[in-house]
Every structure is written in structure tokens, then in C-alpha cells.
Amino acid sequence: MEEDGPDTKKWEDLDIDILVKIFQTFDIFELTSGIARVCSTWRYAACDPLLWRTLDLSMLKSNFIKIPLEPYVYVDGRSDKTLTRVLKIALNLSHGNISTLIFHFNLYVSDDQFTYTAERCPRLKRLVLPAWNRIKRSAICKAISMWQDLESLTMPSISNPPCIMEEISRNCKKFSELKIMGPCDMFFAHTLTNSLPNLKVLSLRCSMLFKDALLIILEGLKHLEVLNISHCILIEVPPPPAPRKVLKELDESILEKACGIRELLTCMDELCVMCRRTRLDEGLMRWYRYEEGLWKEDEAKSLAI
């Protein structure tokens, strides 16, 4: 084997900026595969803040089965180990520089994993939450209390909205964007307008949306600039004994209250694939049935992933 000549560069002599640019093309598995252990130069490059503005874990999803008792899912141990390993390495390399954190919709994160992540992402501005059957409300509230710079949140449907909304109201003074992937009823609408009256962007796409709840949102969120209700099932509940009905278009009472919104994004087309899927799933989209990554989309550009 020929020995290296005097002009041969070693891996550790490669320019840091070039290494960072190469590493920017890596996904989360490649970034956490051990490149930081090659040499001190590679570790220095692997810790560059440019690599860690966003921690995108949307490639990771859990192998799970539904169970009848709390937490209602059983997650395969290998899934948990993979997530723990990736989190530890990524959060160690990031040195607290992560401003956007994205979990896969079907990633079942534990309390310990979630709290561990929150403690090491103090500058977080945007959060895309996973399904949270395994995360207790206390853990979510504790995490939110650490994220005082949080501006944007995407989350599954909320079983206890006051707990989360009030925590955001107390701690996240810059908060302005919210996406809920689940039904919107009167209780949720009242909680939202009472806790987050300064909200500017709201997406409820592909959900069951009650007309009265929509009217409360339109009236209560005075600073709302963008509202996405595309592909929603819009339900009107008249006084009894009249049955509730599905609206096929926005009526005058809605349009009048929405006149001050810069962007009202809506689609109620019977031929639209997404509208049909929302109806099929009864307003609670089962994203695992459809194309991978479809849950990331949003007509409100700032909320698309």
C-alpha cells in the first residue's frame, strides 16, 4: 500500500465550511450515525448551529398496537430505543440551538423523552407535536413553561384544551400560530378565544368544525389574519328537535364575521379528495391510511412542514 504523499490531505484537514455544507445534505439518521466521532474536526463541524436550526424527526414513527387501557398504545421497544438514541445524540450536538422541532404524527413519545427534549431546546420557536397518548398533560405543561420563545404549535386534537392553552398564554408571549389536527367544538372555541386572543394564524383543516364554534372564533380572535378551514366538515346544530346538518357552503353569518381576515382558506368541494377523506374519517383524519407525509401539508403556508 502506498503511503500518503506530503501533499495528501487528511479527512481532519478538510475545510470546516465544506464539511458543514456536506453535513447539511444529511438526514437525521446520517447526522446521528457517528460522524461526530470520526475526529475533532468532524465533531466541530457536526455541532455547527446551521445543522441544528431544525430537528426534523418526521422520518421516525413508532411501531405500535392499540390497547384498551391507558396509555392506549403499546410501542415496540426497538422504536423507543431508536428514538432515545437519536434524541440523545442530536440534542448533545445541537448545544441548545434548535428553534424548530418536528415529530412524526405517529411517533409515540414518552414523558421522559419529551421532558429531556424540552430541557435541551430552550430557544424553541416552532413545535410540531406527535400523537401524545403516552405524554401526560403535566409533562406537556412543564415543557411549554420552558419555551418562552414559542411562536408556533401544531398538535393533535386536545382532550383538555384549557390546560395547554392557559400554559401557552402564561409563558409564550410571542405565540401567534396554531394548528389543531382534530375536532373543534364550542368548548375548544371558548378556550381558544379566552386564552389566546392575539392569535394571528389558525388552521383547523380536515377536521369536524361546528358552525357556532367557528362564529365564536371569528368574533373572539380580533387579530386573526389567516384562518384555514379547508376540507372541514362544517356542522350546524339547530335548536331541537331539528337534527344537525352538514353545510355545503359558508353562509352569510360566517362570511360577514370573516370579512376582516386577510386570508380565509376553505374548500368544501364534494369532488375534492381531501374533503372526501375527512367525511370518510368523520372529521378525525386517520393519517396512517394515506400517503406518507400528507399530514405535513397545509394551505396556510407558514404552517406547512
PDB file of C-alpha atoms in Angstrom:
ATOM      1  CA  MET A   1       0.000   0.000   0.000  1.00  0.00           C
ATOM      2  CA  GLU A   2       1.334   3.405  -0.959  1.00  0.00           C
ATOM      3  CA  GLU A   3       1.996   5.843   1.831  1.00  0.00           C
ATOM      4  CA  ASP A   4       0.356   9.244   1.769  1.00  0.00           C
ATOM      5  CA  GLY A   5       2.474  11.850  -0.008  1.00  0.00           C
ATOM      6  CA  PRO A   6       3.408  15.189   1.509  1.00  0.00           C
ATOM      7  CA  ASP A   7       0.581  16.972  -0.360  1.00  0.00           C
ATOM      8  CA  THR A   8      -2.138  14.453   0.569  1.00  0.00           C
ATOM      9  CA  LYS A   9      -4.844  15.992   2.756  1.00  0.00           C
ATOM     10  CA  LYS A  10      -6.318  14.023   5.597  1.00  0.00           C
ATOM     11  CA  TRP A  11     -10.001  13.976   6.453  1.00  0.00           C
ATOM     12  CA  GLU A  12      -9.388  16.112   9.518  1.00  0.00           C
ATOM     13  CA  ASP A  13      -7.776  18.776   7.312  1.00  0.00           C
ATOM     14  CA  LEU A  14     -10.933  19.306   5.239  1.00  0.00           C
ATOM     15  CA  ASP A  15     -12.257  22.866   5.471  1.00  0.00           C
ATOM     16  CA  ILE A  16     -14.912  23.235   8.187  1.00  0.00           C
ATOM     17  CA  ASP A  17     -17.298  25.189   5.938  1.00  0.00           C
ATOM     18  CA  ILE A  18     -17.139  22.449   3.311  1.00  0.00           C
ATOM     19  CA  LEU A  19     -17.850  19.796   5.923  1.00  0.00           C
ATOM     20  CA  VAL A  20     -20.857  21.739   7.216  1.00  0.00           C
ATOM     21  CA  LYS A  21     -22.254  22.074   3.689  1.00  0.00           C
ATOM     22  CA  ILE A  22     -21.869  18.335   3.165  1.00  0.00           C
ATOM     23  CA  PHE A  23     -23.479  17.572   6.507  1.00  0.00           C
ATOM     24  CA  GLN A  24     -26.423  19.846   5.628  1.00  0.00           C
ATOM     25  CA  THR A  25     -27.434  17.286   2.988  1.00  0.00           C
ATOM     26  CA  PHE A  26     -27.686  14.529   5.648  1.00  0.00           C
ATOM     27  CA  ASP A  27     -30.923  13.389   7.247  1.00  0.00           C
ATOM     28  CA  ILE A  28     -31.291  12.870  11.000  1.00  0.00           C
ATOM     29  CA  PHE A  29     -30.173   9.230  10.839  1.00  0.00           C
ATOM     30  CA  GLU A  30     -26.983  10.168   8.999  1.00  0.00           C
ATOM     31  CA  LEU A  31     -26.246  13.103  11.304  1.00  0.00           C
ATOM     32  CA  THR A  32     -26.517  10.855  14.349  1.00  0.00           C
ATOM     33  CA  SER A  33     -24.756   7.834  12.829  1.00  0.00           C
ATOM     34  CA  GLY A  34     -21.363   8.612  14.370  1.00  0.00           C
ATOM     35  CA  ILE A  35     -19.852  11.296  12.120  1.00  0.00           C
ATOM     36  CA  ALA A  36     -19.014  13.369  15.193  1.00  0.00           C
ATOM     37  CA  ARG A  37     -16.722  10.578  16.410  1.00  0.00           C
ATOM     38  CA  VAL A  38     -14.535  10.471  13.285  1.00  0.00           C
ATOM     39  CA  CYS A  39     -12.186  13.199  14.520  1.00  0.00           C
ATOM     40  CA  SER A  40     -12.194  16.519  16.357  1.00  0.00           C
ATOM     41  CA  THR A  41     -12.668  18.481  13.113  1.00  0.00           C
ATOM     42  CA  TRP A  42     -15.699  16.457  12.118  1.00  0.00           C
ATOM     43  CA  ARG A  43     -17.179  16.848  15.591  1.00  0.00           C
ATOM     44  CA  TYR A  44     -16.673  20.606  15.424  1.00  0.00           C
ATOM     45  CA  ALA A  45     -18.475  20.683  12.069  1.00  0.00           C
ATOM     46  CA  ALA A  46     -21.234  18.358  13.305  1.00  0.00           C
ATOM     47  CA  CYS A  47     -22.015  20.846  16.096  1.00  0.00           C
ATOM     48  CA  ASP A  48     -22.381  23.823  13.756  1.00  0.00           C
ATOM     49  CA  PRO A  49     -25.630  25.739  14.516  1.00  0.00           C
ATOM     50  CA  LEU A  50     -26.545  25.706  10.814  1.00  0.00           C
ATOM     51  CA  LEU A  51     -27.182  21.978  11.103  1.00  0.00           C
ATOM     52  CA  TRP A  52     -29.424  22.299  14.119  1.00  0.00           C
ATOM     53  CA  ARG A  53     -31.839  25.133  13.474  1.00  0.00           C
ATOM     54  CA  THR A  54     -34.391  22.407  12.761  1.00  0.00           C
ATOM     55  CA  LEU A  55     -34.539  18.977  14.369  1.00  0.00           C
ATOM     56  CA  ASP A  56     -36.735  17.061  11.936  1.00  0.00           C
ATOM     57  CA  LEU A  57     -37.811  13.748  13.423  1.00  0.00           C
ATOM     58  CA  SER A  58     -40.602  13.230  10.891  1.00  0.00           C
ATOM     59  CA  MET A  59     -38.684  10.250   9.494  1.00  0.00           C
ATOM     60  CA  LEU A  60     -39.213   8.413  12.785  1.00  0.00           C
ATOM     61  CA  LYS A  61     -42.516   6.772  13.592  1.00  0.00           C
ATOM     62  CA  SER A  62     -43.352   4.152  16.172  1.00  0.00           C
ATOM     63  CA  ASN A  63     -44.226   0.531  15.651  1.00  0.00           C
ATOM     64  CA  PHE A  64     -47.278   0.253  17.872  1.00  0.00           C
ATOM     65  CA  ILE A  65     -50.502  -1.567  18.548  1.00  0.00           C
ATOM     66  CA  LYS A  66     -53.668  -0.205  20.137  1.00  0.00           C
ATOM     67  CA  ILE A  67     -54.582  -1.494  23.613  1.00  0.00           C
ATOM     68  CA  PRO A  68     -57.805  -0.943  25.614  1.00  0.00           C
ATOM     69  CA  LEU A  69     -56.170   0.604  28.702  1.00  0.00           C
ATOM     70  CA  GLU A  70     -54.212   3.811  29.274  1.00  0.00           C
ATOM     71  CA  PRO A  71     -51.968   4.873  27.527  1.00  0.00           C
ATOM     72  CA  TYR A  72     -53.987   3.004  24.854  1.00  0.00           C
ATOM     73  CA  VAL A  73     -50.940   2.105  22.762  1.00  0.00           C
ATOM     74  CA  TYR A  74     -48.147  -0.411  23.179  1.00  0.00           C
ATOM     75  CA  VAL A  75     -44.944   0.721  21.496  1.00  0.00           C
ATOM     76  CA  ASP A  76     -42.342  -1.740  20.288  1.00  0.00           C
ATOM     77  CA  GLY A  77     -39.173  -1.476  22.419  1.00  0.00           C
ATOM     78  CA  ARG A  78     -36.934  -1.049  19.393  1.00  0.00           C
ATOM     79  CA  SER A  79     -38.851   2.081  18.379  1.00  0.00           C
ATOM     80  CA  ASP A  80     -38.274   3.588  21.812  1.00  0.00           C
ATOM     81  CA  LYS A  81     -34.580   2.734  21.782  1.00  0.00           C
ATOM     82  CA  THR A  82     -34.092   4.255  18.339  1.00  0.00           C
ATOM     83  CA  LEU A  83     -35.850   7.471  19.344  1.00  0.00           C
ATOM     84  CA  THR A  84     -33.892   7.740  22.610  1.00  0.00           C
ATOM     85  CA  ARG A  85     -30.580   7.217  20.815  1.00  0.00           C
ATOM     86  CA  VAL A  86     -31.358   9.790  18.112  1.00  0.00           C
ATOM     87  CA  LEU A  87     -32.568  12.343  20.662  1.00  0.00           C
ATOM     88  CA  LYS A  88     -29.512  11.997  22.900  1.00  0.00           C
ATOM     89  CA  ILE A  89     -27.034  12.375  20.062  1.00  0.00           C
ATOM     90  CA  ALA A  90     -28.893  15.172  18.264  1.00  0.00           C
ATOM     91  CA  LEU A  91     -29.569  17.206  21.398  1.00  0.00           C
ATOM     92  CA  ASN A  92     -25.955  16.804  22.513  1.00  0.00           C
ATOM     93  CA  LEU A  93     -24.637  18.048  19.160  1.00  0.00           C
ATOM     94  CA  SER A  94     -27.136  20.903  18.873  1.00  0.00           C
ATOM     95  CA  HIS A  95     -25.953  22.717  22.037  1.00  0.00           C
ATOM     96  CA  GLY A  96     -29.411  24.276  22.539  1.00  0.00           C
ATOM     97  CA  ASN A  97     -29.582  25.881  19.081  1.00  0.00           C
ATOM     98  CA  ILE A  98     -32.764  24.129  17.873  1.00  0.00           C
ATOM     99  CA  SER A  99     -35.535  26.599  17.016  1.00  0.00           C
ATOM    100  CA  THR A 100     -37.849  24.189  15.127  1.00  0.00           C
ATOM    101  CA  LEU A 101     -38.724  20.715  16.401  1.00  0.00           C
ATOM    102  CA  ILE A 102     -40.791  18.343  14.259  1.00  0.00           C
ATOM    103  CA  PHE A 103     -42.100  14.994  15.467  1.00  0.00           C
ATOM    104  CA  HIS A 104     -43.834  12.491  13.198  1.00  0.00           C
ATOM    105  CA  PHE A 105     -47.603  12.470  13.713  1.00  0.00           C
ATOM    106  CA  ASN A 106     -47.464   8.752  14.595  1.00  0.00           C
ATOM    107  CA  LEU A 107     -44.460   8.906  16.901  1.00  0.00           C
ATOM    108  CA  TYR A 108     -45.394   7.909  20.437  1.00  0.00           C
ATOM    109  CA  VAL A 109     -43.063   9.824  22.731  1.00  0.00           C
ATOM    110  CA  SER A 110     -42.805   9.098  26.456  1.00  0.00           C
ATOM    111  CA  ASP A 111     -42.863  11.685  29.252  1.00  0.00           C
ATOM    112  CA  ASP A 112     -39.158  11.206  29.895  1.00  0.00           C
ATOM    113  CA  GLN A 113     -38.225  11.592  26.222  1.00  0.00           C
ATOM    114  CA  PHE A 114     -40.374  14.700  25.867  1.00  0.00           C
ATOM    115  CA  THR A 115     -39.091  16.394  29.020  1.00  0.00           C
ATOM    116  CA  TYR A 116     -35.496  15.517  28.132  1.00  0.00           C
ATOM    117  CA  THR A 117     -36.002  17.183  24.751  1.00  0.00           C
ATOM    118  CA  ALA A 118     -37.664  20.279  26.209  1.00  0.00           C
ATOM    119  CA  GLU A 119     -34.820  20.888  28.651  1.00  0.00           C
ATOM    120  CA  ARG A 120     -32.298  20.883  25.797  1.00  0.00           C
ATOM    121  CA  CYS A 121     -34.257  23.101  23.388  1.00  0.00           C
ATOM    122  CA  PRO A 122     -34.584  26.355  25.368  1.00  0.00           C
ATOM    123  CA  ARG A 123     -34.766  28.537  22.215  1.00  0.00           C
ATOM    124  CA  LEU A 124     -37.610  26.670  20.545  1.00  0.00           C
ATOM    125  CA  LYS A 125     -39.888  28.801  18.375  1.00  0.00           C
ATOM    126  CA  ARG A 126     -41.844  26.208  16.397  1.00  0.00           C
ATOM    127  CA  LEU A 127     -43.100  22.828  17.616  1.00  0.00           C
ATOM    128  CA  VAL A 128     -44.888  20.080  15.676  1.00  0.00           C
ATOM    129  CA  LEU A 129     -46.143  17.634  18.285  1.00  0.00           C
ATOM    130  CA  PRO A 130     -46.637  13.899  17.833  1.00  0.00           C
ATOM    131  CA  ALA A 131     -49.617  11.801  18.859  1.00  0.00           C
ATOM    132  CA  TRP A 132     -49.426  12.198  22.608  1.00  0.00           C
ATOM    133  CA  ASN A 133     -51.245   9.234  24.080  1.00  0.00           C
ATOM    134  CA  ARG A 134     -48.093   8.491  26.099  1.00  0.00           C
ATOM    135  CA  ILE A 135     -47.374  12.078  27.182  1.00  0.00           C
ATOM    136  CA  LYS A 136     -49.233  13.242  30.272  1.00  0.00           C
ATOM    137  CA  ARG A 137     -50.640  16.759  30.452  1.00  0.00           C
ATOM    138  CA  SER A 138     -48.248  17.582  33.288  1.00  0.00           C
ATOM    139  CA  ALA A 139     -45.255  16.807  31.044  1.00  0.00           C
ATOM    140  CA  ILE A 140     -46.610  18.951  28.201  1.00  0.00           C
ATOM    141  CA  CYS A 141     -47.319  21.870  30.536  1.00  0.00           C
ATOM    142  CA  LYS A 142     -43.850  21.560  32.061  1.00  0.00           C
ATOM    143  CA  ALA A 143     -42.285  21.647  28.595  1.00  0.00           C
ATOM    144  CA  ILE A 144     -44.331  24.661  27.495  1.00  0.00           C
ATOM    145  CA  SER A 145     -43.238  26.547  30.602  1.00  0.00           C
ATOM    146  CA  MET A 146     -39.634  26.212  29.343  1.00  0.00           C
ATOM    147  CA  TRP A 147     -40.391  27.517  25.845  1.00  0.00           C
ATOM    148  CA  GLN A 148     -40.893  31.215  26.412  1.00  0.00           C
ATOM    149  CA  ASP A 149     -39.939  31.983  22.781  1.00  0.00           C
ATOM    150  CA  LEU A 150     -42.516  29.573  21.327  1.00  0.00           C
ATOM    151  CA  GLU A 151     -44.407  31.162  18.433  1.00  0.00           C
ATOM    152  CA  SER A 152     -45.978  28.278  16.513  1.00  0.00           C
ATOM    153  CA  LEU A 153     -47.569  24.970  17.514  1.00  0.00           C
ATOM    154  CA  THR A 154     -49.037  22.081  15.533  1.00  0.00           C
ATOM    155  CA  MET A 155     -50.758  19.447  17.605  1.00  0.00           C
ATOM    156  CA  PRO A 156     -53.293  16.600  17.528  1.00  0.00           C
ATOM    157  CA  SER A 157     -56.764  17.145  18.964  1.00  0.00           C
ATOM    158  CA  ILE A 158     -56.807  18.292  22.581  1.00  0.00           C
ATOM    159  CA  SER A 159     -58.636  16.293  25.243  1.00  0.00           C
ATOM    160  CA  ASN A 160     -58.213  19.052  27.843  1.00  0.00           C
ATOM    161  CA  PRO A 161     -57.673  22.356  25.996  1.00  0.00           C
ATOM    162  CA  PRO A 162     -57.639  24.753  28.999  1.00  0.00           C
ATOM    163  CA  CYS A 163     -54.549  23.071  30.475  1.00  0.00           C
ATOM    164  CA  ILE A 164     -52.469  23.575  27.335  1.00  0.00           C
ATOM    165  CA  MET A 165     -53.873  26.923  26.195  1.00  0.00           C
ATOM    166  CA  GLU A 166     -53.516  28.551  29.580  1.00  0.00           C
ATOM    167  CA  GLU A 167     -49.930  27.369  29.865  1.00  0.00           C
ATOM    168  CA  ILE A 168     -49.145  28.911  26.476  1.00  0.00           C
ATOM    169  CA  SER A 169     -50.885  32.139  27.499  1.00  0.00           C
ATOM    170  CA  ARG A 170     -48.823  32.386  30.698  1.00  0.00           C
ATOM    171  CA  ASN A 171     -45.420  31.576  29.245  1.00  0.00           C
ATOM    172  CA  CYS A 172     -45.299  32.199  25.484  1.00  0.00           C
ATOM    173  CA  LYS A 173     -45.853  35.918  24.929  1.00  0.00           C
ATOM    174  CA  LYS A 174     -44.793  35.751  21.251  1.00  0.00           C
ATOM    175  CA  PHE A 175     -47.179  32.926  20.396  1.00  0.00           C
ATOM    176  CA  SER A 176     -49.093  33.628  17.161  1.00  0.00           C
ATOM    177  CA  GLU A 177     -49.714  30.405  15.158  1.00  0.00           C
ATOM    178  CA  LEU A 178     -51.736  27.307  15.989  1.00  0.00           C
ATOM    179  CA  LYS A 179     -52.732  24.220  14.028  1.00  0.00           C
ATOM    180  CA  ILE A 180     -55.104  21.674  15.555  1.00  0.00           C
ATOM    181  CA  MET A 181     -55.484  18.307  13.861  1.00  0.00           C
ATOM    182  CA  GLY A 182     -58.814  17.352  15.377  1.00  0.00           C
ATOM    183  CA  PRO A 183     -62.434  18.410  16.045  1.00  0.00           C
ATOM    184  CA  CYS A 184     -63.333  21.963  17.032  1.00  0.00           C
ATOM    185  CA  ASP A 185     -66.365  22.256  19.301  1.00  0.00           C
ATOM    186  CA  MET A 186     -67.812  25.048  21.445  1.00  0.00           C
ATOM    187  CA  PHE A 187     -65.657  24.229  24.460  1.00  0.00           C
ATOM    188  CA  PHE A 188     -62.489  24.385  22.381  1.00  0.00           C
ATOM    189  CA  ALA A 189     -63.561  27.639  20.694  1.00  0.00           C
ATOM    190  CA  HIS A 190     -64.267  29.366  24.031  1.00  0.00           C
ATOM    191  CA  THR A 191     -60.968  28.143  25.464  1.00  0.00           C
ATOM    192  CA  LEU A 192     -59.055  29.333  22.422  1.00  0.00           C
ATOM    193  CA  THR A 193     -60.530  32.832  22.353  1.00  0.00           C
ATOM    194  CA  ASN A 194     -60.191  33.287  26.123  1.00  0.00           C
ATOM    195  CA  SER A 195     -56.591  32.058  26.342  1.00  0.00           C
ATOM    196  CA  LEU A 196     -55.064  33.137  23.016  1.00  0.00           C
ATOM    197  CA  PRO A 197     -56.926  36.275  21.884  1.00  0.00           C
ATOM    198  CA  ASN A 198     -53.872  37.587  19.992  1.00  0.00           C
ATOM    199  CA  LEU A 199     -53.574  34.573  17.697  1.00  0.00           C
ATOM    200  CA  LYS A 200     -52.769  35.549  14.097  1.00  0.00           C
ATOM    201  CA  VAL A 201     -52.769  32.231  12.202  1.00  0.00           C
ATOM    202  CA  LEU A 202     -55.109  29.300  12.879  1.00  0.00           C
ATOM    203  CA  SER A 203     -55.525  26.064  10.925  1.00  0.00           C
ATOM    204  CA  LEU A 204     -58.335  23.576  11.583  1.00  0.00           C
ATOM    205  CA  ARG A 205     -58.118  21.823   8.213  1.00  0.00           C
ATOM    206  CA  CYS A 206     -59.516  18.309   7.735  1.00  0.00           C
ATOM    207  CA  SER A 207     -61.485  18.426  10.990  1.00  0.00           C
ATOM    208  CA  MET A 208     -65.054  18.435  12.219  1.00  0.00           C
ATOM    209  CA  LEU A 209     -65.950  22.078  12.801  1.00  0.00           C
ATOM    210  CA  PHE A 210     -69.176  23.261  14.406  1.00  0.00           C
ATOM    211  CA  LYS A 211     -70.645  26.429  12.929  1.00  0.00           C
ATOM    212  CA  ASP A 212     -71.290  28.014  16.338  1.00  0.00           C
ATOM    213  CA  ALA A 213     -67.686  27.309  17.322  1.00  0.00           C
ATOM    214  CA  LEU A 214     -66.454  28.922  14.100  1.00  0.00           C
ATOM    215  CA  LEU A 215     -68.545  32.027  14.798  1.00  0.00           C
ATOM    216  CA  ILE A 216     -67.065  32.278  18.300  1.00  0.00           C
ATOM    217  CA  ILE A 217     -63.537  32.046  16.846  1.00  0.00           C
ATOM    218  CA  LEU A 218     -64.249  34.684  14.198  1.00  0.00           C
ATOM    219  CA  GLU A 219     -65.721  37.039  16.772  1.00  0.00           C
ATOM    220  CA  GLY A 220     -63.230  36.401  19.557  1.00  0.00           C
ATOM    221  CA  LEU A 221     -59.899  36.387  17.704  1.00  0.00           C
ATOM    222  CA  LYS A 222     -59.710  40.075  16.747  1.00  0.00           C
ATOM    223  CA  HIS A 223     -56.120  39.848  15.471  1.00  0.00           C
ATOM    224  CA  LEU A 224     -56.620  36.770  13.289  1.00  0.00           C
ATOM    225  CA  GLU A 225     -55.062  37.231   9.841  1.00  0.00           C
ATOM    226  CA  VAL A 226     -55.132  33.709   8.393  1.00  0.00           C
ATOM    227  CA  LEU A 227     -57.789  31.045   9.019  1.00  0.00           C
ATOM    228  CA  ASN A 228     -57.619  27.679   7.278  1.00  0.00           C
ATOM    229  CA  ILE A 229     -60.809  25.595   7.377  1.00  0.00           C
ATOM    230  CA  SER A 230     -60.111  23.720   4.142  1.00  0.00           C
ATOM    231  CA  HIS A 231     -61.648  20.222   3.856  1.00  0.00           C
ATOM    232  CA  CYS A 232     -63.530  20.576   7.157  1.00  0.00           C
ATOM    233  CA  ILE A 233     -66.915  19.036   7.866  1.00  0.00           C
ATOM    234  CA  LEU A 234     -68.907  22.116   8.865  1.00  0.00           C
ATOM    235  CA  ILE A 235     -71.759  21.125  11.198  1.00  0.00           C
ATOM    236  CA  GLU A 236     -74.761  23.276  12.094  1.00  0.00           C
ATOM    237  CA  VAL A 237     -76.741  22.305  15.201  1.00  0.00           C
ATOM    238  CA  PRO A 238     -80.184  23.977  15.122  1.00  0.00           C
ATOM    239  CA  PRO A 239     -82.490  24.046  18.170  1.00  0.00           C
ATOM    240  CA  PRO A 240     -84.113  20.674  18.933  1.00  0.00           C
ATOM    241  CA  PRO A 241     -85.882  18.710  17.710  1.00  0.00           C
ATOM    242  CA  ALA A 242     -84.298  19.616  14.365  1.00  0.00           C
ATOM    243  CA  PRO A 243     -81.357  17.333  13.524  1.00  0.00           C
ATOM    244  CA  ARG A 244     -77.888  18.695  12.945  1.00  0.00           C
ATOM    245  CA  LYS A 245     -76.836  19.127   9.342  1.00  0.00           C
ATOM    246  CA  VAL A 246     -73.675  19.376   7.267  1.00  0.00           C
ATOM    247  CA  LEU A 247     -73.291  22.718   5.478  1.00  0.00           C
ATOM    248  CA  LYS A 248     -72.226  22.600   1.843  1.00  0.00           C
ATOM    249  CA  GLU A 249     -71.091  26.239   1.771  1.00  0.00           C
ATOM    250  CA  LEU A 250     -70.301  29.152   4.065  1.00  0.00           C
ATOM    251  CA  ASP A 251     -73.422  31.175   4.810  1.00  0.00           C
ATOM    252  CA  GLU A 252     -73.761  34.938   5.229  1.00  0.00           C
ATOM    253  CA  SER A 253     -73.378  34.884   9.014  1.00  0.00           C
ATOM    254  CA  ILE A 254     -69.922  33.303   8.640  1.00  0.00           C
ATOM    255  CA  LEU A 255     -68.774  35.422   5.714  1.00  0.00           C
ATOM    256  CA  GLU A 256     -69.820  38.617   7.483  1.00  0.00           C
ATOM    257  CA  LYS A 257     -67.752  37.853  10.566  1.00  0.00           C
ATOM    258  CA  ALA A 258     -64.806  36.705   8.420  1.00  0.00           C
ATOM    259  CA  CYS A 259     -64.671  39.856   6.305  1.00  0.00           C
ATOM    260  CA  GLY A 260     -61.754  41.300   8.297  1.00  0.00           C
ATOM    261  CA  ILE A 261     -59.497  38.262   7.844  1.00  0.00           C
ATOM    262  CA  ARG A 262     -56.744  38.667   5.263  1.00  0.00           C
ATOM    263  CA  GLU A 263     -56.824  35.012   4.192  1.00  0.00           C
ATOM    264  CA  LEU A 264     -59.811  32.725   4.690  1.00  0.00           C
ATOM    265  CA  LEU A 265     -58.751  29.386   3.248  1.00  0.00           C
ATOM    266  CA  THR A 266     -61.582  26.984   2.551  1.00  0.00           C
ATOM    267  CA  CYS A 267     -62.537  24.028   0.378  1.00  0.00           C
ATOM    268  CA  MET A 268     -65.963  22.353   0.545  1.00  0.00           C
ATOM    269  CA  ASP A 269     -65.885  20.620  -2.818  1.00  0.00           C
ATOM    270  CA  GLU A 270     -67.617  17.237  -2.965  1.00  0.00           C
ATOM    271  CA  LEU A 271     -65.131  16.193  -5.664  1.00  0.00           C
ATOM    272  CA  CYS A 272     -62.087  17.132  -3.569  1.00  0.00           C
ATOM    273  CA  VAL A 273     -60.118  14.070  -2.447  1.00  0.00           C
ATOM    274  CA  MET A 274     -59.222  15.575   0.931  1.00  0.00           C
ATOM    275  CA  CYS A 275     -62.807  16.668   1.601  1.00  0.00           C
ATOM    276  CA  ARG A 276     -64.000  13.126   0.880  1.00  0.00           C
ATOM    277  CA  ARG A 277     -61.357  11.700   3.189  1.00  0.00           C
ATOM    278  CA  THR A 278     -62.435  13.999   6.027  1.00  0.00           C
ATOM    279  CA  ARG A 279     -66.026  12.845   5.623  1.00  0.00           C
ATOM    280  CA  LEU A 280     -64.930   9.216   5.481  1.00  0.00           C
ATOM    281  CA  ASP A 281     -62.970   9.627   8.732  1.00  0.00           C
ATOM    282  CA  GLU A 282     -65.821  11.608  10.340  1.00  0.00           C
ATOM    283  CA  GLY A 283     -63.702  14.689  10.970  1.00  0.00           C
ATOM    284  CA  LEU A 284     -60.811  12.949  12.718  1.00  0.00           C
ATOM    285  CA  MET A 285     -58.321  12.145   9.977  1.00  0.00           C
ATOM    286  CA  ARG A 286     -56.625   8.771  10.199  1.00  0.00           C
ATOM    287  CA  TRP A 287     -53.434   9.902   8.534  1.00  0.00           C
ATOM    288  CA  TYR A 288     -51.827   6.460   8.596  1.00  0.00           C
ATOM    289  CA  ARG A 289     -54.304   5.401   5.903  1.00  0.00           C
ATOM    290  CA  TYR A 290     -52.984   7.852   3.375  1.00  0.00           C
ATOM    291  CA  GLU A 291     -49.799   8.914   1.622  1.00  0.00           C
ATOM    292  CA  GLU A 292     -46.771   9.287   3.878  1.00  0.00           C
ATOM    293  CA  GLY A 293     -46.156  12.941   4.682  1.00  0.00           C
ATOM    294  CA  LEU A 294     -49.686  14.084   3.788  1.00  0.00           C
ATOM    295  CA  TRP A 295     -50.203  15.222   7.388  1.00  0.00           C
ATOM    296  CA  LYS A 296     -47.431  17.799   6.891  1.00  0.00           C
ATOM    297  CA  GLU A 297     -49.362  19.786   4.301  1.00  0.00           C
ATOM    298  CA  ASP A 298     -51.278  22.959   4.992  1.00  0.00           C
ATOM    299  CA  GLU A 299     -52.849  25.623   2.812  1.00  0.00           C
ATOM    300  CA  ALA A 300     -51.588  28.202   5.310  1.00  0.00           C
ATOM    301  CA  LYS A 301     -48.014  28.428   4.060  1.00  0.00           C
ATOM    302  CA  SER A 302     -46.397  29.254   7.391  1.00  0.00           C
ATOM    303  CA  LEU A 303     -47.817  26.049   8.909  1.00  0.00           C
ATOM    304  CA  ALA A 304     -46.743  23.672   6.144  1.00  0.00           C
ATOM    305  CA  ILE A 305     -43.783  21.474   7.038  1.00  0.00           C
TER     306      ILE A 305
END
